[in-house]
mmCIF file of C-alpha atoms and ligand atoms in Angstrom:
data_model
loop_
_atom_site.group_PDB
_atom_site.id
_atom_site.type_symbol
_atom_site.label_atom_id
_atom_site.label_comp_id
_atom_site.label_asym_id
_atom_site.label_seq_id
_atom_site.Cartn_x
_atom_site.Cartn_y
_atom_site.Cartn_z
ATOM 1 C CA UNK A 78 182.548 22.320 -12.662
ATOM 2 C CA UNK A 79 179.390 23.640 -10.857
ATOM 3 C CA UNK A 80 177.658 26.789 -11.702
ATOM 4 C CA UNK A 81 178.172 29.591 -9.555
ATOM 5 C CA UNK A 82 175.455 32.513 -9.134
ATOM 6 C CA UNK A 83 175.108 35.161 -11.751
ATOM 7 C CA UNK A 84 173.108 38.175 -11.699
ATOM 8 C CA UNK A 85 170.555 36.949 -13.147
ATOM 9 C CA UNK A 86 170.172 34.278 -10.506
ATOM 10 C CA UNK A 87 170.846 36.441 -7.996
ATOM 11 C CA UNK A 88 167.578 38.754 -9.305
ATOM 12 C CA UNK A 89 165.666 35.390 -9.912
ATOM 13 C CA UNK A 90 166.269 34.135 -6.032
ATOM 14 C CA UNK A 91 165.763 37.960 -4.875
ATOM 15 C CA UNK A 92 162.293 38.020 -6.558
ATOM 16 C CA UNK A 93 161.580 34.504 -5.481
ATOM 17 C CA UNK A 94 162.261 35.335 -1.918
ATOM 18 C CA UNK A 95 160.326 39.359 -2.449
ATOM 19 C CA UNK A 96 163.562 40.383 -0.860
ATOM 20 C CA UNK A 97 164.625 44.265 -0.793
ATOM 21 C CA UNK A 98 168.159 44.163 -0.006
ATOM 22 C CA UNK A 99 168.453 46.685 2.989
ATOM 23 C CA UNK A 100 171.265 48.677 3.926
ATOM 24 C CA UNK A 101 170.829 48.148 7.491
ATOM 25 C CA UNK A 102 171.878 44.425 7.139
ATOM 26 C CA UNK A 103 174.537 45.418 4.555
ATOM 27 C CA UNK A 104 172.832 43.752 1.899
ATOM 28 C CA UNK A 105 174.907 44.029 -1.345
ATOM 29 C CA UNK A 106 175.583 40.855 -3.160
ATOM 30 C CA UNK A 107 177.528 39.555 -5.329
ATOM 31 C CA UNK A 108 176.776 38.730 -8.876
ATOM 32 C CA UNK A 109 180.058 37.600 -9.948
ATOM 33 C CA UNK A 110 181.091 34.177 -10.000
ATOM 34 C CA UNK A 111 185.333 35.211 -10.502
ATOM 35 C CA UNK A 112 185.208 37.435 -7.627
ATOM 36 C CA UNK A 113 183.835 34.422 -5.483
ATOM 37 C CA UNK A 114 186.144 31.963 -7.050
ATOM 38 C CA UNK A 115 189.324 34.766 -5.904
ATOM 39 C CA UNK A 116 188.162 35.331 -2.413
ATOM 40 C CA UNK A 117 188.518 31.213 -2.097
ATOM 41 C CA UNK A 118 191.581 31.194 -3.771
ATOM 42 C CA UNK A 119 192.942 33.726 -1.433
ATOM 43 C CA UNK A 120 191.765 31.943 1.795
ATOM 44 C CA UNK A 121 193.599 28.695 0.214
ATOM 45 C CA UNK A 122 190.287 26.824 1.002
ATOM 46 C CA UNK A 123 190.942 23.116 0.287
ATOM 47 C CA UNK A 124 189.311 20.028 0.825
ATOM 48 C CA UNK A 125 190.533 19.211 4.306
ATOM 49 C CA UNK A 126 188.533 22.868 5.645
ATOM 50 C CA UNK A 127 185.913 23.714 7.585
ATOM 51 C CA UNK A 128 184.766 27.597 6.444
ATOM 52 C CA UNK A 129 183.054 29.691 7.954
ATOM 53 C CA UNK A 130 181.174 32.040 5.975
ATOM 54 C CA UNK A 131 179.731 34.953 8.076
ATOM 55 C CA UNK A 132 176.678 36.373 5.646
ATOM 56 C CA UNK A 133 176.242 34.211 2.828
ATOM 57 C CA UNK A 134 172.945 36.011 1.938
ATOM 58 C CA UNK A 135 171.908 34.600 -1.406
ATOM 59 C CA UNK A 136 175.196 31.854 -1.461
ATOM 60 C CA UNK A 137 176.890 33.198 -4.152
ATOM 61 C CA UNK A 138 180.268 33.141 -2.058
ATOM 62 C CA UNK A 139 178.668 29.979 -0.413
ATOM 63 C CA UNK A 140 178.693 27.784 -3.683
ATOM 64 C CA UNK A 141 182.264 28.728 -4.502
ATOM 65 C CA UNK A 142 183.534 27.763 -0.887
ATOM 66 C CA UNK A 143 181.272 24.605 -1.169
ATOM 67 C CA UNK A 144 183.022 23.813 -4.164
ATOM 68 C CA UNK A 145 186.846 23.879 -2.534
ATOM 69 C CA UNK A 146 186.054 23.193 1.019
ATOM 70 C CA UNK A 147 185.138 19.910 2.787
ATOM 71 C CA UNK A 148 182.368 21.819 4.839
ATOM 72 C CA UNK A 149 180.966 25.368 4.998
ATOM 73 C CA UNK A 150 179.018 26.450 8.041
ATOM 74 C CA UNK A 151 177.186 29.891 7.074
ATOM 75 C CA UNK A 152 175.875 32.360 9.695
ATOM 76 C CA UNK A 153 172.733 34.156 8.507
ATOM 77 C CA UNK A 154 171.156 36.881 10.403
ATOM 78 C CA UNK A 155 167.775 37.076 7.916
ATOM 79 C CA UNK A 156 165.526 34.162 8.192
ATOM 80 C CA UNK A 157 164.509 34.352 4.435
ATOM 81 C CA UNK A 158 168.015 34.091 3.477
ATOM 82 C CA UNK A 159 168.978 31.015 5.803
ATOM 83 C CA UNK A 160 165.953 29.376 5.072
ATOM 84 C CA UNK A 161 166.977 29.349 0.977
ATOM 85 C CA UNK A 162 170.529 28.915 1.319
ATOM 86 C CA UNK A 163 170.346 25.156 1.448
ATOM 87 C CA UNK A 164 167.843 24.993 -1.491
ATOM 88 C CA UNK A 165 169.901 26.756 -3.561
ATOM 89 C CA UNK A 166 173.411 24.746 -2.628
ATOM 90 C CA UNK A 167 171.753 20.967 -3.466
ATOM 91 C CA UNK A 168 169.784 22.700 -6.634
ATOM 92 C CA UNK A 169 173.839 23.367 -7.352
ATOM 93 C CA UNK A 170 174.810 20.077 -6.721
ATOM 94 C CA UNK A 171 176.459 19.778 -3.567
ATOM 95 C CA UNK A 172 175.540 17.573 -0.782
ATOM 96 C CA UNK A 173 173.484 18.319 2.379
ATOM 97 C CA UNK A 174 175.797 17.184 5.315
ATOM 98 C CA UNK A 175 178.476 19.571 3.412
ATOM 99 C CA UNK A 176 176.718 22.823 4.392
ATOM 100 C CA UNK A 177 175.672 24.052 7.746
ATOM 101 C CA UNK A 178 172.935 26.758 7.785
ATOM 102 C CA UNK A 179 172.407 28.770 10.480
ATOM 103 C CA UNK A 180 170.138 31.631 11.351
ATOM 104 C CA UNK A 181 171.632 33.799 13.605
ATOM 105 C CA UNK A 182 173.271 36.805 14.592
ATOM 106 C CA UNK A 183 177.121 36.740 14.132
ATOM 107 C CA UNK A 184 177.960 39.411 16.349
ATOM 108 C CA UNK A 185 176.752 37.295 19.517
ATOM 109 C CA UNK A 186 178.126 33.860 17.780
ATOM 110 C CA UNK A 187 180.452 31.960 20.773
ATOM 111 C CA UNK A 188 180.180 28.372 19.508
ATOM 112 C CA UNK A 189 179.512 25.995 16.571
ATOM 113 C CA UNK A 190 178.866 22.417 16.825
ATOM 114 C CA UNK A 191 181.953 22.070 13.779
ATOM 115 C CA UNK A 192 185.222 23.739 14.504
ATOM 116 C CA UNK A 193 185.550 26.008 11.490
ATOM 117 C CA UNK A 194 189.684 26.384 10.388
ATOM 118 C CA UNK A 195 188.926 29.444 7.997
ATOM 119 C CA UNK A 196 187.006 32.679 7.782
ATOM 120 C CA UNK A 197 185.558 33.573 3.941
ATOM 121 C CA UNK A 198 183.407 36.327 4.294
ATOM 122 C CA UNK A 199 182.044 39.270 2.169
ATOM 123 C CA UNK A 200 180.993 40.850 5.910
ATOM 124 C CA UNK A 201 178.027 43.585 6.422
ATOM 125 C CA UNK A 202 179.621 46.687 5.995
ATOM 126 C CA UNK A 203 178.199 48.552 9.436
ATOM 127 C CA UNK A 204 179.230 45.812 11.699
ATOM 128 C CA UNK A 205 182.502 44.274 9.851
ATOM 129 C CA UNK A 206 185.098 45.308 12.683
ATOM 130 C CA UNK A 207 182.916 43.753 15.537
ATOM 131 C CA UNK A 208 181.873 40.802 13.533
ATOM 132 C CA UNK A 209 185.435 40.235 12.609
ATOM 133 C CA UNK A 210 187.000 40.850 16.077
ATOM 134 C CA UNK A 211 184.055 38.457 17.456
ATOM 135 C CA UNK A 212 184.932 35.619 15.265
ATOM 136 C CA UNK A 213 189.016 35.853 15.903
ATOM 137 C CA UNK A 214 188.451 36.050 19.998
ATOM 138 C CA UNK A 215 185.462 33.185 20.474
ATOM 139 C CA UNK A 216 187.034 30.784 17.466
ATOM 140 C CA UNK A 217 190.636 30.204 17.613
ATOM 141 C CA UNK A 218 190.147 27.317 15.934
ATOM 142 C CA UNK A 219 190.183 29.653 12.767
ATOM 143 C CA UNK A 220 194.213 29.986 12.076
ATOM 144 C CA UNK A 221 193.453 32.752 8.893
ATOM 145 C CA UNK A 222 190.829 34.312 6.351
ATOM 146 C CA UNK A 223 189.569 36.390 3.782
ATOM 147 C CA UNK A 224 187.199 38.909 4.249
ATOM 148 C CA UNK A 225 185.542 41.804 2.234
ATOM 149 C CA UNK A 226 184.983 44.712 4.038
ATOM 150 C CA UNK A 227 184.676 48.472 2.717
ATOM 151 C CA UNK A 228 188.334 49.931 1.443
ATOM 152 C CA UNK A 229 188.667 52.388 4.159
ATOM 153 C CA UNK A 230 187.903 49.854 6.842
ATOM 154 C CA UNK A 231 190.523 47.762 5.098
ATOM 155 C CA UNK A 232 193.338 50.397 4.782
ATOM 156 C CA UNK A 233 192.710 50.412 8.704
ATOM 157 C CA UNK A 234 192.909 46.639 9.860
ATOM 158 C CA UNK A 235 195.930 46.024 7.855
ATOM 159 C CA UNK A 236 197.846 49.527 9.039
ATOM 160 C CA UNK A 237 201.026 50.099 10.440
ATOM 161 C CA UNK A 238 201.904 52.092 13.394
ATOM 162 C CA UNK A 239 202.432 55.849 12.866
ATOM 163 C CA UNK A 240 199.804 55.622 10.034
ATOM 164 C CA UNK A 241 196.292 58.211 9.960
ATOM 165 C CA UNK A 242 194.557 54.584 9.514
ATOM 166 C CA UNK A 243 196.347 52.945 12.357
ATOM 167 C CA UNK A 244 193.577 52.800 15.456
ATOM 168 C CA UNK A 245 191.984 50.695 17.810
ATOM 169 C CA UNK A 246 190.125 48.170 15.189
ATOM 170 C CA UNK A 247 193.921 47.460 13.998
ATOM 171 C CA UNK A 248 196.014 47.173 17.265
ATOM 172 C CA UNK A 249 192.580 44.684 18.514
ATOM 173 C CA UNK A 250 192.895 42.710 15.559
ATOM 174 C CA UNK A 251 196.706 42.359 15.429
ATOM 175 C CA UNK A 252 196.278 41.058 19.137
ATOM 176 C CA UNK A 253 195.430 37.714 17.198
ATOM 177 C CA UNK A 254 196.353 37.829 13.634
ATOM 178 C CA UNK A 255 198.909 39.790 11.234
ATOM 179 C CA UNK A 256 196.325 41.439 8.439
ATOM 180 C CA UNK A 257 197.284 42.083 5.125
ATOM 181 C CA UNK A 258 195.504 43.739 2.073
ATOM 182 C CA UNK A 259 194.634 40.972 -0.592
ATOM 183 C CA UNK A 260 193.090 43.376 -3.268
ATOM 184 C CA UNK A 261 190.471 45.651 -3.920
ATOM 185 C CA UNK A 262 186.752 44.452 -5.554
ATOM 186 C CA UNK A 263 185.183 46.776 -8.202
ATOM 187 C CA UNK A 264 181.845 48.243 -7.257
ATOM 188 C CA UNK A 265 180.124 46.828 -10.218
ATOM 189 C CA UNK A 266 180.297 42.704 -8.807
ATOM 190 C CA UNK A 267 177.478 43.698 -6.538
ATOM 191 C CA UNK A 268 173.457 44.013 -6.553
ATOM 192 C CA UNK A 269 172.588 46.537 -5.033
ATOM 193 C CA UNK A 270 175.732 48.913 -6.887
ATOM 194 C CA UNK A 271 176.674 50.178 -2.950
ATOM 195 C CA UNK A 272 178.161 53.814 -2.671
ATOM 196 C CA UNK A 273 181.573 53.019 -1.224
ATOM 197 C CA UNK A 274 184.720 50.915 -2.188
ATOM 198 C CA UNK A 275 185.509 47.190 -1.269
ATOM 199 C CA UNK A 276 188.699 45.249 -0.701
ATOM 200 C CA UNK A 277 190.111 42.068 0.538
ATOM 201 C CA UNK A 278 191.860 41.479 3.903
ATOM 202 C CA UNK A 279 193.790 38.042 4.392
ATOM 203 C CA UNK A 280 194.733 37.651 8.097
ATOM 204 C CA UNK A 281 197.029 35.154 9.558
ATOM 205 C CA UNK A 282 196.206 33.939 12.974
ATOM 206 C CA UNK A 283 199.429 33.916 15.189
ATOM 207 C CA UNK A 284 200.413 33.135 18.792
ATOM 208 C CA UNK A 285 198.354 34.410 21.330
ATOM 209 C CA UNK A 286 200.204 37.591 22.612
ATOM 210 C CA UNK A 287 199.162 36.891 26.746
ATOM 211 C CA UNK A 288 196.605 35.771 28.702
ATOM 212 C CA UNK A 289 192.407 36.471 28.902
ATOM 213 C CA UNK A 290 192.858 38.565 31.347
ATOM 214 C CA UNK A 291 195.707 40.735 30.207
ATOM 215 C CA UNK A 292 193.942 40.629 26.620
ATOM 216 C CA UNK A 293 191.230 42.697 28.611
ATOM 217 C CA UNK A 294 193.707 45.339 30.235
ATOM 218 C CA UNK A 295 195.310 45.407 26.905
ATOM 219 C CA UNK A 296 192.008 46.406 25.350
ATOM 220 C CA UNK A 297 190.762 48.580 28.066
ATOM 221 C CA UNK A 298 194.301 50.823 27.439
ATOM 222 C CA UNK A 299 193.909 50.612 23.461
ATOM 223 C CA UNK A 300 190.680 52.449 23.843
ATOM 224 C CA UNK A 301 191.540 54.794 26.297
ATOM 225 C CA UNK A 302 194.874 55.818 23.942
ATOM 226 C CA UNK A 303 192.438 55.750 20.749
ATOM 227 C CA UNK A 304 189.637 57.614 22.179
ATOM 228 C CA UNK A 305 192.216 60.513 23.076
ATOM 229 C CA UNK A 306 194.049 60.057 20.158
ATOM 230 C CA UNK A 307 196.114 63.459 20.038
ATOM 231 C CA UNK A 308 197.046 63.354 23.585
ATOM 232 C CA UNK A 309 200.164 61.888 24.559
ATOM 233 C CA UNK A 310 199.899 58.816 26.496
ATOM 234 C CA UNK A 311 200.978 59.566 29.872
ATOM 235 C CA UNK A 312 197.839 61.996 29.673
ATOM 236 C CA UNK A 313 195.215 59.690 27.945
ATOM 237 C CA UNK A 314 196.162 57.580 30.220
ATOM 238 C CA UNK A 315 195.978 59.665 33.692
ATOM 239 C CA UNK A 316 192.626 58.244 34.661
ATOM 240 C CA UNK A 317 193.224 54.769 33.740
ATOM 241 C CA UNK A 318 196.236 54.780 36.008
ATOM 242 C CA UNK A 319 195.333 56.876 38.819
ATOM 243 C CA UNK A 320 197.383 59.699 38.177
ATOM 244 C CA UNK A 321 200.485 57.241 37.464
ATOM 245 C CA UNK A 322 200.508 57.186 34.124
ATOM 246 C CA UNK A 323 204.004 58.255 33.600
ATOM 247 C CA UNK A 324 206.130 56.173 36.412
ATOM 248 C CA UNK A 325 204.009 53.043 34.720
ATOM 249 C CA UNK A 326 204.577 53.983 31.108
ATOM 250 C CA UNK A 327 208.220 54.160 31.888
ATOM 251 C CA UNK A 328 208.210 50.908 33.648
ATOM 252 C CA UNK A 329 206.438 49.130 30.749
ATOM 253 C CA UNK A 330 209.354 50.334 28.760
ATOM 254 C CA UNK A 331 206.867 53.284 26.855
ATOM 255 C CA UNK A 332 208.178 56.874 26.002
ATOM 256 C CA UNK A 333 205.075 58.424 28.157
ATOM 257 C CA UNK A 334 205.626 61.843 25.638
ATOM 258 C CA UNK A 335 204.471 58.928 22.352
ATOM 259 C CA UNK A 336 200.773 58.830 20.517
ATOM 260 C CA UNK A 337 199.301 55.767 21.003
ATOM 261 C CA UNK A 338 198.959 55.587 17.547
ATOM 262 C CA UNK A 339 202.655 55.165 17.148
ATOM 263 C CA UNK A 340 202.407 52.173 19.414
ATOM 264 C CA UNK A 341 202.473 48.611 18.600
ATOM 265 C CA UNK A 342 200.508 45.771 19.804
ATOM 266 C CA UNK A 343 203.141 44.261 21.814
ATOM 267 C CA UNK A 344 203.814 47.675 23.577
ATOM 268 C CA UNK A 345 200.244 48.150 24.353
ATOM 269 C CA UNK A 346 200.631 44.587 25.976
ATOM 270 C CA UNK A 347 203.147 45.812 28.247
ATOM 271 C CA UNK A 348 201.194 48.787 29.318
ATOM 272 C CA UNK A 349 197.976 46.255 30.095
ATOM 273 C CA UNK A 350 200.571 44.227 32.349
ATOM 274 C CA UNK A 351 200.879 47.223 34.274
ATOM 275 C CA UNK A 352 197.262 47.757 34.596
ATOM 276 C CA UNK A 353 196.974 44.082 36.122
ATOM 277 C CA UNK A 354 200.114 44.164 38.154
ATOM 278 C CA UNK A 355 198.694 47.744 40.203
ATOM 279 C CA UNK A 356 195.214 45.981 40.200
ATOM 280 C CA UNK A 357 193.847 48.763 37.883
ATOM 281 C CA UNK A 358 191.271 46.665 35.872
ATOM 282 C CA UNK A 359 187.923 46.785 36.013
HETATM 283 N N1 LIG B 280 178.098 36.717 1.171
HETATM 284 C C1 LIG B 280 177.110 37.357 0.483
HETATM 285 C C2 LIG B 280 177.658 38.132 -1.171
HETATM 286 O O1 LIG B 280 178.772 37.986 -0.927
HETATM 287 O O2 LIG B 280 176.562 37.768 -1.920
HETATM 288 C C3 LIG B 280 176.263 38.807 0.722
HETATM 289 C C4 LIG B 280 176.895 39.586 1.641
HETATM 290 S S1 LIG B 280 176.395 40.588 2.322
HETATM 291 C C5 LIG B 280 177.459 41.948 1.960
HETATM 292 C C6 LIG B 280 176.046 40.228 4.176
HETATM 293 C C7 LIG B 280 175.248 39.369 4.230
HETATM 294 O O3 LIG B 280 175.353 39.297 6.010
HETATM 295 C C8 LIG B 280 173.661 39.662 4.074
HETATM 296 O O4 LIG B 280 173.006 38.426 3.466
HETATM 297 C C9 LIG B 280 173.028 40.142 5.271
HETATM 298 O O5 LIG B 280 171.773 39.671 5.684
HETATM 299 C C10 LIG B 280 174.001 39.371 6.362
HETATM 300 N N2 LIG B 280 173.719 39.788 7.985
HETATM 301 C C11 LIG B 280 173.904 41.489 8.283
HETATM 302 N N3 LIG B 280 174.154 41.524 9.299
HETATM 303 C C12 LIG B 280 174.520 40.006 9.921
HETATM 304 C C13 LIG B 280 174.472 39.830 11.450
HETATM 305 N N4 LIG B 280 174.591 40.479 12.425
HETATM 306 N N5 LIG B 280 174.778 38.079 11.442
HETATM 307 C C14 LIG B 280 174.718 37.368 10.516
HETATM 308 N N6 LIG B 280 174.507 37.410 9.131
HETATM 309 C C15 LIG B 280 174.098 39.475 8.609
#
């Protein structure tokens, strides 16, 4: 089996590149091969899969993916890391054609030359939710994935209604997929050691709940409901629905006195449809 990166090689590579990991880019690199293999296994990556990895960094997870996947598309914003990655991969015995490295910002990634079917990533923590939502939105070919995020965010993504962690990221991610917690990861597997805990989230895409215009309307309702989280839906949505929130919520089959945190994505969808029906979308 190919050697993956360990603590000493990660340091050597960082020294070679004169890399000082930055918080701004969420640069905490995994130095433990077992953690990387575990993530790949949880995502059930096999030799027919094309994996998308966002933020490959020095390549710890990338090499574990290359061991199992047919192909890996790695999107890295830091040009020094993006340049080094193919070298590291070939030094570890992988073929050039198995890895596509792109020096790009994953926040604005909308198209790729190949169609990945699985996302596996240790996401940069400060932008993990928008990057995940962007990927779910623009890459329908991705049917499942495992992402490592800050534990607090993981609990939010996997939360169920009527839970303090349930919020806009949860409901939006639920538009495309079902998510659940897939384990926690100790701080000691990272260099530098982060000051937050990390957890894994597995997602599985389901059939889209509705059209793109319905999604946009539903997301507008979600934003409004969670911006006024403590308010009942009839008052949280009063502006959006031009004073008719109570009537339209009733039409959607939703109790107007309920709070957004108690509603499923399907219920938000019904409310979103009312927004379209009454020409209230922006
Ligand atoms: N996958 C590596 C690992 O597990 O060791 C590194 C993970 S590190 C938490 C996050 C990586 O994402 C860093 O390499 C960072 O440079 C990169 N990154 C940060 N913002 C990014 C963005 N907007 N688009 C693509 N990559 C980004």
